[in-house]
PDB file of C-alpha atoms in Angstrom:
ATOM      1  CA  MET Y   1     117.603 178.031 117.943  1.00  0.00           C
ATOM      2  CA  GLN Y   2     114.284 179.652 118.796  1.00  0.00           C
ATOM      3  CA  SER Y   3     114.475 182.263 121.545  1.00  0.00           C
ATOM      4  CA  GLU Y   4     112.535 181.816 124.777  1.00  0.00           C
ATOM      5  CA  PHE Y   5     110.379 184.816 123.764  1.00  0.00           C
ATOM      6  CA  GLN Y   6     109.432 183.169 120.467  1.00  0.00           C
ATOM      7  CA  SER Y   7     108.830 179.726 121.952  1.00  0.00           C
ATOM      8  CA  GLU Y   8     106.548 181.242 124.593  1.00  0.00           C
ATOM      9  CA  SER Y   9     104.612 183.076 121.876  1.00  0.00           C
ATOM     10  CA  THR Y  10     104.391 179.915 119.753  1.00  0.00           C
ATOM     11  CA  LYS Y  11     103.076 177.922 122.717  1.00  0.00           C
ATOM     12  CA  SER Y  12     100.544 180.619 123.579  1.00  0.00           C
ATOM     13  CA  GLY Y  13      99.387 180.806 119.958  1.00  0.00           C
ATOM     14  CA  LYS Y  14      98.984 177.026 119.787  1.00  0.00           C
ATOM     15  CA  GLN Y  15      96.894 177.090 122.966  1.00  0.00           C
ATOM     16  CA  PHE Y  16      94.656 179.748 121.409  1.00  0.00           C
ATOM     17  CA  GLU Y  17      94.219 177.590 118.282  1.00  0.00           C
ATOM     18  CA  GLU Y  18      93.212 174.641 120.479  1.00  0.00           C
ATOM     19  CA  GLN Y  19      90.640 176.798 122.300  1.00  0.00           C
ATOM     20  CA  VAL Y  20      89.176 177.980 118.992  1.00  0.00           C
ATOM     21  CA  CYS Y  21      88.957 174.409 117.651  1.00  0.00           C
ATOM     22  CA  ALA Y  22      87.248 173.194 120.837  1.00  0.00           C
ATOM     23  CA  HIS Y  23      84.744 176.048 120.456  1.00  0.00           C
ATOM     24  CA  LEU Y  24      84.171 175.183 116.791  1.00  0.00           C
ATOM     25  CA  ALA Y  25      83.594 171.496 117.557  1.00  0.00           C
ATOM     26  CA  GLY Y  26      80.796 172.467 119.928  1.00  0.00           C
ATOM     27  CA  LEU Y  27      79.418 175.125 117.596  1.00  0.00           C
ATOM     28  CA  HIS Y  28      79.204 172.752 114.634  1.00  0.00           C
ATOM     29  CA  ASP Y  29      78.296 169.706 116.762  1.00  0.00           C
ATOM     30  CA  ILE Y  30      81.245 167.682 115.459  1.00  0.00           C
ATOM     31  CA  LYS Y  31      84.145 165.786 116.973  1.00  0.00           C
ATOM     32  CA  LEU Y  32      87.378 167.701 117.470  1.00  0.00           C
ATOM     33  CA  SER Y  33      89.073 165.099 115.259  1.00  0.00           C
ATOM     34  CA  GLU Y  34      86.903 166.246 112.320  1.00  0.00           C
ATOM     35  CA  ILE Y  35      88.668 169.614 112.309  1.00  0.00           C
ATOM     36  CA  GLU Y  36      91.777 169.657 110.139  1.00  0.00           C
ATOM     37  CA  CYS Y  37      94.635 171.762 111.511  1.00  0.00           C
ATOM     38  CA  ASN Y  38      97.489 173.527 109.721  1.00  0.00           C
ATOM     39  CA  VAL Y  39      96.177 172.787 106.249  1.00  0.00           C
ATOM     40  CA  ARG Y  40      98.591 173.824 103.517  1.00  0.00           C
ATOM     41  CA  LEU Y  41      97.085 175.030 100.223  1.00  0.00           C
ATOM     42  CA  ASN Y  42     100.137 175.029  97.979  1.00  0.00           C
ATOM     43  CA  SER Y  43      98.250 176.222  94.894  1.00  0.00           C
ATOM     44  CA  ILE Y  44      97.661 179.621  96.534  1.00  0.00           C
ATOM     45  CA  GLY Y  45     100.590 179.611  98.970  1.00  0.00           C
ATOM     46  CA  ILE Y  46      98.783 179.751 102.303  1.00  0.00           C
ATOM     47  CA  GLU Y  47      98.344 177.625 105.400  1.00  0.00           C
ATOM     48  CA  LEU Y  48      95.041 177.590 107.244  1.00  0.00           C
ATOM     49  CA  ASP Y  49      95.026 177.189 111.000  1.00  0.00           C
ATOM     50  CA  TYR Y  50      91.854 175.107 110.818  1.00  0.00           C
ATOM     51  CA  CYS Y  51      89.423 173.688 108.295  1.00  0.00           C
ATOM     52  CA  ILE Y  52      86.043 172.026 108.647  1.00  0.00           C
ATOM     53  CA  PRO Y  53      85.640 170.745 105.087  1.00  0.00           C
ATOM     54  CA  GLY Y  54      82.663 172.252 103.278  1.00  0.00           C
ATOM     55  CA  LYS Y  55      81.673 174.437 106.235  1.00  0.00           C
ATOM     56  CA  GLU Y  56      84.334 176.788 107.519  1.00  0.00           C
ATOM     57  CA  ALA Y  57      88.042 177.488 107.449  1.00  0.00           C
ATOM     58  CA  GLY Y  58      90.222 180.204 108.831  1.00  0.00           C
ATOM     59  CA  GLU Y  59      92.902 181.683 110.986  1.00  0.00           C
ATOM     60  CA  CYS Y  60      93.493 181.871 114.730  1.00  0.00           C
ATOM     61  CA  LYS Y  61      95.524 184.947 115.575  1.00  0.00           C
ATOM     62  CA  GLY Y  62      96.229 185.261 119.227  1.00  0.00           C
ATOM     63  CA  GLY Y  63      97.834 184.297 122.426  1.00  0.00           C
ATOM     64  CA  LYS Y  64      98.454 185.649 125.863  1.00  0.00           C
ATOM     65  CA  PRO Y  65      99.491 189.248 126.405  1.00  0.00           C
ATOM     66  CA  GLY Y  66     102.749 189.868 128.187  1.00  0.00           C
ATOM     67  CA  LYS Y  67     105.924 191.855 128.267  1.00  0.00           C
ATOM     68  CA  LYS Y  68     106.272 193.523 124.850  1.00  0.00           C
ATOM     69  CA  LYS Y  69     103.669 191.162 123.380  1.00  0.00           C
ATOM     70  CA  ARG Y  70     100.786 192.268 121.196  1.00  0.00           C
ATOM     71  CA  PRO Y  71      98.444 189.323 120.666  1.00  0.00           C
ATOM     72  CA  GLY Y  72      95.671 188.985 118.141  1.00  0.00           C
ATOM     73  CA  ALA Y  73      94.522 192.075 116.294  1.00  0.00           C
ATOM     74  CA  GLU Y  74      96.869 194.314 118.276  1.00  0.00           C
ATOM     75  CA  ARG Y  75      99.496 193.465 115.654  1.00  0.00           C
ATOM     76  CA  THR Y  76      98.655 194.944 112.282  1.00  0.00           C
ATOM     77  CA  ASP Y  77     100.739 192.303 110.485  1.00  0.00           C
ATOM     78  CA  ASN Y  78      98.435 189.618 111.958  1.00  0.00           C
ATOM     79  CA  VAL Y  79      95.386 191.447 110.659  1.00  0.00           C
ATOM     80  CA  LYS Y  80      96.892 191.979 107.205  1.00  0.00           C
ATOM     81  CA  LYS Y  81      97.996 188.346 106.870  1.00  0.00           C
ATOM     82  CA  ALA Y  82      94.569 187.067 107.919  1.00  0.00           C
ATOM     83  CA  ILE Y  83      92.789 189.327 105.403  1.00  0.00           C
ATOM     84  CA  ALA Y  84      95.171 188.349 102.605  1.00  0.00           C
ATOM     85  CA  ASN Y  85      94.793 184.635 103.378  1.00  0.00           C
ATOM     86  CA  GLY Y  86      91.015 185.014 103.422  1.00  0.00           C
ATOM     87  CA  ALA Y  87      91.007 186.728 100.034  1.00  0.00           C
ATOM     88  CA  LEU Y  88      93.225 184.023  98.528  1.00  0.00           C
ATOM     89  CA  PHE Y  89      91.148 181.240 100.103  1.00  0.00           C
ATOM     90  CA  LYS Y  90      87.918 182.657  98.677  1.00  0.00           C
ATOM     91  CA  THR Y  91      89.347 182.545  95.132  1.00  0.00           C
ATOM     92  CA  LEU Y  92      89.183 178.735  95.373  1.00  0.00           C
ATOM     93  CA  PHE Y  93      86.399 178.107  97.878  1.00  0.00           C
ATOM     94  CA  THR Y  94      83.705 180.675  97.165  1.00  0.00           C
ATOM     95  CA  LYS Y  95      80.986 178.907  99.167  1.00  0.00           C
ATOM     96  CA  THR Y  96      83.007 178.021 102.278  1.00  0.00           C
ATOM     97  CA  LYS Y  97      82.973 180.530 105.121  1.00  0.00           C
ATOM     98  CA  PHE Y  98      86.378 182.007 106.060  1.00  0.00           C
ATOM     99  CA  VAL Y  99      86.618 183.227 109.658  1.00  0.00           C
ATOM    100  CA  VAL Y 100      89.405 184.884 111.614  1.00  0.00           C
ATOM    101  CA  TYR Y 101      89.505 184.519 115.394  1.00  0.00           C
ATOM    102  CA  PHE Y 102      91.517 187.118 117.312  1.00  0.00           C
ATOM    103  CA  SER Y 103      92.375 186.848 121.004  1.00  0.00           C
ATOM    104  CA  ALA Y 104      92.565 190.630 121.386  1.00  0.00           C
ATOM    105  CA  LYS Y 105      90.888 193.593 119.706  1.00  0.00           C
ATOM    106  CA  PRO Y 106      92.965 196.220 117.919  1.00  0.00           C
ATOM    107  CA  LYS Y 107      93.963 199.227 119.941  1.00  0.00           C
ATOM    108  CA  PRO Y 108      92.783 202.643 118.727  1.00  0.00           C
TER     109      PRO Y 108
END
């Protein structure tokens, strides 16, 4: 059973992904339905948070700050995972842009 802390973080992260996708739809002048979410690339062992085929793919790392929460780039494991996924993605899709969206900047 997922703890309340984890479910709150999962919900907050999902909301951040939805905000990013809404932004991307406007940015690329496409329908939200044209953005693929949670795309699994089994051949390289990663899952992308979003993909606009042939244009852009990437990760959404974030959520709302709160008690003992470190959203976005405040967590070094989020940063490392995003960089590793980007490197793996680019081995297959050299011409597609890989972008990471963070809800919070890293702390010094």
